[in-house]
C-alpha atoms as a printed R data frame, in Angstrom:
    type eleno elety resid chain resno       x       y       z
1   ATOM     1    CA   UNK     A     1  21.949  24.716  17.310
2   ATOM     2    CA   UNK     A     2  20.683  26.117  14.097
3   ATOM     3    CA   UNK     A     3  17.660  27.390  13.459
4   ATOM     4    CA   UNK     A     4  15.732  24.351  11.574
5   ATOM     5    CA   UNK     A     5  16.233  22.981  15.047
6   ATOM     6    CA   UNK     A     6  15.353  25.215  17.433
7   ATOM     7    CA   UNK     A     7  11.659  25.641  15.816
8   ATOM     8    CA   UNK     A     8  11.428  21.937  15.635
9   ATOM     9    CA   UNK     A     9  12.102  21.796  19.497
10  ATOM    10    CA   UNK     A    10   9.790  25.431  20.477
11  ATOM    11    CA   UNK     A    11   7.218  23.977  18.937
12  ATOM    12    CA   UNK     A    12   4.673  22.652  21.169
13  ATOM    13    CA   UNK     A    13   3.919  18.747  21.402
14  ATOM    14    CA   UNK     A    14   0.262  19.117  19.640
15  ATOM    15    CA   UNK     A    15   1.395  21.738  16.782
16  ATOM    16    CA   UNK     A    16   1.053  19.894  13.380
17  ATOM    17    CA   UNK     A    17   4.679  21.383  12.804
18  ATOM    18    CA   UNK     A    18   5.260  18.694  15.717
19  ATOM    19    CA   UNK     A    19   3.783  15.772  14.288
20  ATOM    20    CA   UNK     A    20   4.446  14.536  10.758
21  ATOM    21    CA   UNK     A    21   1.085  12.397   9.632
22  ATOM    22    CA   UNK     A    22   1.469   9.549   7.157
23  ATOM    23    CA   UNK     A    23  -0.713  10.210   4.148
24  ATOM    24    CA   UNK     A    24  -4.510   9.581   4.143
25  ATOM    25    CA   UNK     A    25  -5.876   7.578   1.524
26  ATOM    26    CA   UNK     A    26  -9.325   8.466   0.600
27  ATOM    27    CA   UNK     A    27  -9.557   6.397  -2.469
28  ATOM    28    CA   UNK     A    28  -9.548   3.580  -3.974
29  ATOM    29    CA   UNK     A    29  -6.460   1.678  -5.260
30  ATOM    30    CA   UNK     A    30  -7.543  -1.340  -6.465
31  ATOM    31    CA   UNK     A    31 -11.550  -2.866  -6.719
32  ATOM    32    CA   UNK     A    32 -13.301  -3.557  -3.001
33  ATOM    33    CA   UNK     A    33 -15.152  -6.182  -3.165
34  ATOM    34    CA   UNK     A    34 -18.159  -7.040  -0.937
35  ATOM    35    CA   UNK     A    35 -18.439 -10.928  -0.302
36  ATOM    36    CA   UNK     A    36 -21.007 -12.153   2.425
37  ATOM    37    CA   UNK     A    37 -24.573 -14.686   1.994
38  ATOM    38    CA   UNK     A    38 -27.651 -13.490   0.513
39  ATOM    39    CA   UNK     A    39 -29.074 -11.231   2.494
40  ATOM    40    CA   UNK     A    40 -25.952  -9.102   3.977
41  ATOM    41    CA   UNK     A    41 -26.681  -5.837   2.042
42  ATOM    42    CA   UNK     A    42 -23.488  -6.373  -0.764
43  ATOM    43    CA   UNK     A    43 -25.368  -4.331  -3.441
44  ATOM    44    CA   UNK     A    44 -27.289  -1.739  -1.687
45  ATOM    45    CA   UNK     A    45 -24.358  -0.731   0.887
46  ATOM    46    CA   UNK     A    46 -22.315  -1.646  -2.184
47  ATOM    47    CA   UNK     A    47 -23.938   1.538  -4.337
48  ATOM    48    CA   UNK     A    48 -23.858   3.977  -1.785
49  ATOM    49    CA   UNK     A    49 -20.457   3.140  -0.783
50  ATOM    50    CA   UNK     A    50 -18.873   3.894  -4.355
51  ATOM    51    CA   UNK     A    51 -20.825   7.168  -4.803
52  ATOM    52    CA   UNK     A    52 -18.637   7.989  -1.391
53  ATOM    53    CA   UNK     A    53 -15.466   6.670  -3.227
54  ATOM    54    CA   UNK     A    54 -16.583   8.311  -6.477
55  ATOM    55    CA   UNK     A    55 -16.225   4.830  -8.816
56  ATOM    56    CA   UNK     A    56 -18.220   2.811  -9.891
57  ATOM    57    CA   UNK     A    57 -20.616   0.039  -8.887
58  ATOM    58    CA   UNK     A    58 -20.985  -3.479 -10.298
59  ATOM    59    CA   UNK     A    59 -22.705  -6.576  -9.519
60  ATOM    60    CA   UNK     A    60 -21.306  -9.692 -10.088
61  ATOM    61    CA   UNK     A    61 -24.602 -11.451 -10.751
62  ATOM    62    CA   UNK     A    62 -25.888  -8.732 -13.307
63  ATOM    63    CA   UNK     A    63 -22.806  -9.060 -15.014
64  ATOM    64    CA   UNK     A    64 -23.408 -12.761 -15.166
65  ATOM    65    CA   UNK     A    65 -26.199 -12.373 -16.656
66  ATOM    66    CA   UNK     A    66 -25.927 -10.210 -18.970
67  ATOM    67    CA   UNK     A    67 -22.821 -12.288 -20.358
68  ATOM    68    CA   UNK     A    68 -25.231 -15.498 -20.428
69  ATOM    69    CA   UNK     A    69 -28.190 -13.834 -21.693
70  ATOM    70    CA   UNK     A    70 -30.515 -15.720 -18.689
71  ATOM    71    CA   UNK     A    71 -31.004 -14.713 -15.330
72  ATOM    72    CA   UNK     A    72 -29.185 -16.381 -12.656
73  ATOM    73    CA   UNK     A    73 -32.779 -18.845 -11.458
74  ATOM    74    CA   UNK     A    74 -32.786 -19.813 -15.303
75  ATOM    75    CA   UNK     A    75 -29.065 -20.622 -15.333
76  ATOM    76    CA   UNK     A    76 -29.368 -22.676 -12.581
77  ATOM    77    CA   UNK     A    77 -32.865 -24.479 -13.510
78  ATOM    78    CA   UNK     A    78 -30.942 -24.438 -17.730
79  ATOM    79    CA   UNK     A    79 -27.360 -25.113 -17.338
80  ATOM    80    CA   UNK     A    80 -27.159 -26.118 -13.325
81  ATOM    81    CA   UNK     A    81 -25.010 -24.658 -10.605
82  ATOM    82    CA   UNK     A    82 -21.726 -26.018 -11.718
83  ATOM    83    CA   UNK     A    83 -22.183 -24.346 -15.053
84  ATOM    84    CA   UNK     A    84 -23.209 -21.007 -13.218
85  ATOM    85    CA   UNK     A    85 -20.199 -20.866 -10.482
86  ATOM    86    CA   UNK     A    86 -18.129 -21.582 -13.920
87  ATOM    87    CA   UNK     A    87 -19.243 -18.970 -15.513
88  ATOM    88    CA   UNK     A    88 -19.267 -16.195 -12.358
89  ATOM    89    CA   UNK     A    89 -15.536 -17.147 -11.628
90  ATOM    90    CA   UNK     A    90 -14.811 -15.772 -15.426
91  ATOM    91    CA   UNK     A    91 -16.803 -12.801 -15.152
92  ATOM    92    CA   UNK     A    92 -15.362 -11.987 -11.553
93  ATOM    93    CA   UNK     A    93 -12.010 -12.404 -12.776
94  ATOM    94    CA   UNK     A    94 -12.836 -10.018 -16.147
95  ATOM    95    CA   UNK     A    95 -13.816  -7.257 -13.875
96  ATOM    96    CA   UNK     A    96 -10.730  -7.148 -11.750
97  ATOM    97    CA   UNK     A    97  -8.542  -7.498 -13.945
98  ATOM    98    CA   UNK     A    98 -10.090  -5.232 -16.609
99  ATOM    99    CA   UNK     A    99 -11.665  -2.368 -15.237
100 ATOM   100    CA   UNK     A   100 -10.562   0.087 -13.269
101 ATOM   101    CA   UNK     A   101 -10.934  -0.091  -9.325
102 ATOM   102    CA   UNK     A   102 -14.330   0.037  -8.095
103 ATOM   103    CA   UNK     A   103 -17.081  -1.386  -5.443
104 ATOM   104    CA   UNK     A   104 -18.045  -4.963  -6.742
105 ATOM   105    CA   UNK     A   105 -20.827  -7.122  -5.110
106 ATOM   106    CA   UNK     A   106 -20.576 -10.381  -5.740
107 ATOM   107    CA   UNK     A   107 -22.754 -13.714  -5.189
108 ATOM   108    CA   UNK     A   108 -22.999 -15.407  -1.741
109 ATOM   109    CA   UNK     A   109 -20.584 -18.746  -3.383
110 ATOM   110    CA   UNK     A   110 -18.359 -16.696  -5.737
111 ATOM   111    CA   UNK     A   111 -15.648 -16.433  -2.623
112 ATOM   112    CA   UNK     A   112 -16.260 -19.643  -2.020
113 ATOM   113    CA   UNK     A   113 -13.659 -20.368  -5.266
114 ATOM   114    CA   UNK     A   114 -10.539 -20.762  -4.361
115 ATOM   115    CA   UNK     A   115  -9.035 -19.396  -7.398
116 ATOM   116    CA   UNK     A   116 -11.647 -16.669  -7.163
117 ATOM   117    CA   UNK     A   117  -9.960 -15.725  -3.882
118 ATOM   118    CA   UNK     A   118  -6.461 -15.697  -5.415
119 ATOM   119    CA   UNK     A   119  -7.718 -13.254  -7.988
120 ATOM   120    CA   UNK     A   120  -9.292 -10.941  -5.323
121 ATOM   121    CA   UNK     A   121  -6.278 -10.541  -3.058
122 ATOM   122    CA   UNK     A   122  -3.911 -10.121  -6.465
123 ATOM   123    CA   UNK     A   123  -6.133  -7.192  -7.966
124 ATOM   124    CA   UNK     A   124  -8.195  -6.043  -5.337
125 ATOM   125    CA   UNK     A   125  -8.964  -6.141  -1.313
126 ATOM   126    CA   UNK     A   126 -11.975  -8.072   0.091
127 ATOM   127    CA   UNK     A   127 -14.515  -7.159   2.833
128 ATOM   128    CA   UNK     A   128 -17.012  -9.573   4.828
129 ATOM   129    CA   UNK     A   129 -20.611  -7.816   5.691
130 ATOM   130    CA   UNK     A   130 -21.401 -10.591   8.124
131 ATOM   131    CA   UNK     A   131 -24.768 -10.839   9.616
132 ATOM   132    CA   UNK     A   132 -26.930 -13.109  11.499
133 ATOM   133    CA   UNK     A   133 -29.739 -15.269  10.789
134 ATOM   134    CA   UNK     A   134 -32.144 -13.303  11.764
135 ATOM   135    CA   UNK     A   135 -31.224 -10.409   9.737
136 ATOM   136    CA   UNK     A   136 -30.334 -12.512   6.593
137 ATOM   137    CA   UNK     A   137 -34.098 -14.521   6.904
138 ATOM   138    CA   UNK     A   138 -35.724 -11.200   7.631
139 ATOM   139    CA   UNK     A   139 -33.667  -9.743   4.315
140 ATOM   140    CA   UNK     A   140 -34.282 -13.226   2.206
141 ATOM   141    CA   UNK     A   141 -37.773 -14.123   2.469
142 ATOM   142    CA   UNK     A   142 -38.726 -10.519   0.918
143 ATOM   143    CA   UNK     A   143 -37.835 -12.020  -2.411
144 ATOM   144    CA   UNK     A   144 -38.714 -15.303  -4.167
145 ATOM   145    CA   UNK     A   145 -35.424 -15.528  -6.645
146 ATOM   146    CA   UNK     A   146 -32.887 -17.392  -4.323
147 ATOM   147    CA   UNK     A   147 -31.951 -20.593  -6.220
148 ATOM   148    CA   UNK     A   148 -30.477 -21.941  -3.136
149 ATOM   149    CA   UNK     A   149 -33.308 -20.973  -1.036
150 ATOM   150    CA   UNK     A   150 -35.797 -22.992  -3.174
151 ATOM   151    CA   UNK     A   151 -35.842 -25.564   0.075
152 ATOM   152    CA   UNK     A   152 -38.580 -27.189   2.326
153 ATOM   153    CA   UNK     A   153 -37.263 -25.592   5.492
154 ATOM   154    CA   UNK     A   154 -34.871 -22.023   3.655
155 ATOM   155    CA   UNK     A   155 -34.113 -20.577   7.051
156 ATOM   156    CA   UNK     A   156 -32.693 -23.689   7.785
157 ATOM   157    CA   UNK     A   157 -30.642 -24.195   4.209
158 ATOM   158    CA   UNK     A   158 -29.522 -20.602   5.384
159 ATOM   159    CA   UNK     A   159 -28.147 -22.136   8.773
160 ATOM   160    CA   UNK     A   160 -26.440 -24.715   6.905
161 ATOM   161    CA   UNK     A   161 -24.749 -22.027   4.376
162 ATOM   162    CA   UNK     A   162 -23.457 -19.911   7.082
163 ATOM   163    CA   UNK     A   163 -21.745 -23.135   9.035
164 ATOM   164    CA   UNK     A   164 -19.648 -24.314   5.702
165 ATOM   165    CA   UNK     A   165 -19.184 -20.182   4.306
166 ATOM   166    CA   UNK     A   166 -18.127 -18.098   7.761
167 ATOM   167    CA   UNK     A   167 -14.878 -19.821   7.849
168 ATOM   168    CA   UNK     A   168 -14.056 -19.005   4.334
169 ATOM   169    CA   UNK     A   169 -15.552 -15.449   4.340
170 ATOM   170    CA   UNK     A   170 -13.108 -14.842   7.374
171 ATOM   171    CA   UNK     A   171 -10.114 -15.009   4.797
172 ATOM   172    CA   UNK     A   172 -11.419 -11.623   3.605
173 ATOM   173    CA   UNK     A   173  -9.183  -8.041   4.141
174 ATOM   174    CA   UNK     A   174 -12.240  -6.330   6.047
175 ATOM   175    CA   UNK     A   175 -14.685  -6.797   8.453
176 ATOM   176    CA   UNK     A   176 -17.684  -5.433   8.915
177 ATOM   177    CA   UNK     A   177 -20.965  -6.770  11.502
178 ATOM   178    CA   UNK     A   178 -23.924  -5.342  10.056
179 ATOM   179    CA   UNK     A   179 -27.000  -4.757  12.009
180 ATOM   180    CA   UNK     A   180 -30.750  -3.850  11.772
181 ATOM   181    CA   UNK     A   181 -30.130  -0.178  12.014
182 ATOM   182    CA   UNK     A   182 -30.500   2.779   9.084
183 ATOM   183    CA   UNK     A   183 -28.443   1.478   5.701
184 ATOM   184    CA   UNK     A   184 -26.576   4.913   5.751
185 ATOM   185    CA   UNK     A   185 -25.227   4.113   9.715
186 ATOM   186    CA   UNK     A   186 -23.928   0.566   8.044
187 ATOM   187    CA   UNK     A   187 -22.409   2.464   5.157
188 ATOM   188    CA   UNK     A   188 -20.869   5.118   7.234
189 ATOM   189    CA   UNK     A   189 -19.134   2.162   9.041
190 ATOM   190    CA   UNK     A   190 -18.208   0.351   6.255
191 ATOM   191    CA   UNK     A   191 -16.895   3.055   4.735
192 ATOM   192    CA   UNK     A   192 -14.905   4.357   8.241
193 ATOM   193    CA   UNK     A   193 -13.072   0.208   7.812
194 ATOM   194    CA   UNK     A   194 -12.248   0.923   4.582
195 ATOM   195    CA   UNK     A   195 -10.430   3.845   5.103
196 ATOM   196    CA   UNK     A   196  -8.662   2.430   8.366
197 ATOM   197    CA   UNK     A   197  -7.702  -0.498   6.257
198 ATOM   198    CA   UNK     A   198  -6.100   1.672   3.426
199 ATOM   199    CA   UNK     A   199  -3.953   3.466   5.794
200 ATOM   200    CA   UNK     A   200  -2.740   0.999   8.139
């Protein structure tokens, strides 16, 4: 027996001479991005998550529109929705293929797209922050600039968006169940499924 051996087999089961780890990915390769309904916490997890990952963090919707030169309520009261899913399907597709990986939030409909979705699992990896309705109301009705929203009964239009958007939202890489606990608890267990996801 030579000697390369003999250490190999004196070395005791929990020595890391022992045990040969696969590599740990702490980065990013290619651009997460956070899909989920209005109200899931895409941008604010979405911020602090990249300052762990050291990139950087866009939106989808301020990139929208700043490339329209309108906010997204004037776009849909100017142009209509068809015009602004048009237009967030370009932008969507700009950023992953043109910039270099990062944390991107993006709209409650843009995964919705099913070319949108072909574009995300080509150049980059997708994660769900799913929630319930009580935490997305709760989240919502804080803020008066949901297009979508703009309803007679919203917590029900809400209802009505989860039932036709969960099922699609499930095709995504990652996912995460967020809750009504400290942002920085949801981000340090967001973060943990990245990393588990990268080095599967």
């Amino acid at each position: 027996m030579n000697s390369a051996s003999e250490a190999r087999m004196d070395a005791p089961e929990s020595s890391p001479a022992a045990v040969i780890s696969p590599p740990h990915v702490t980065r990013l390769p290619r651009t997460l991005v956070l899909v989920g309904l209005m109200g899931a916490g895409k941008s604010s997890i979405g911020r602090r998550l990249a300052q762990r990952f050291g990139v950087d963090f866009l939106d989808a919707d301020v990139e929208i529109e700043t490339a329209a030169g309108r906010t997204i309520p004037e776009i849909f009261e100017e142009l209509g929705e068809a015009a602004f899913r048009d237009g967030e399907r370009r932008v969507i597709r700009r950023l992953l293929e043109d910039r270099t990986p990062h944390v991107l939030a993006t709209g409650g409909g843009a995964f919705m797209a099913a070319d949108t979705r072909a574009v995300v699992r080509e150049k980059g990896m997708s994660l769900w922050l799913k929630a319930d309705i009580d935490t997305l109301y709760e989240r919502v009705s804080r803020r008066s600039n949901r297009p979508l929203l703009k309803t007679a009964d919203p917590k029900e239009t809400l209802r009505g968006l989860m039932a036709v958007r969960y099922p699609v939202y499930a095709e995504a890489d990652i996912l995460v169940e967020t809750r009504r606990v400290p942002i920085e608890t949801t981000v340090d267990k967001v973060y943990q499924a990245v990393i588990a996801h990268l080095n599967q």
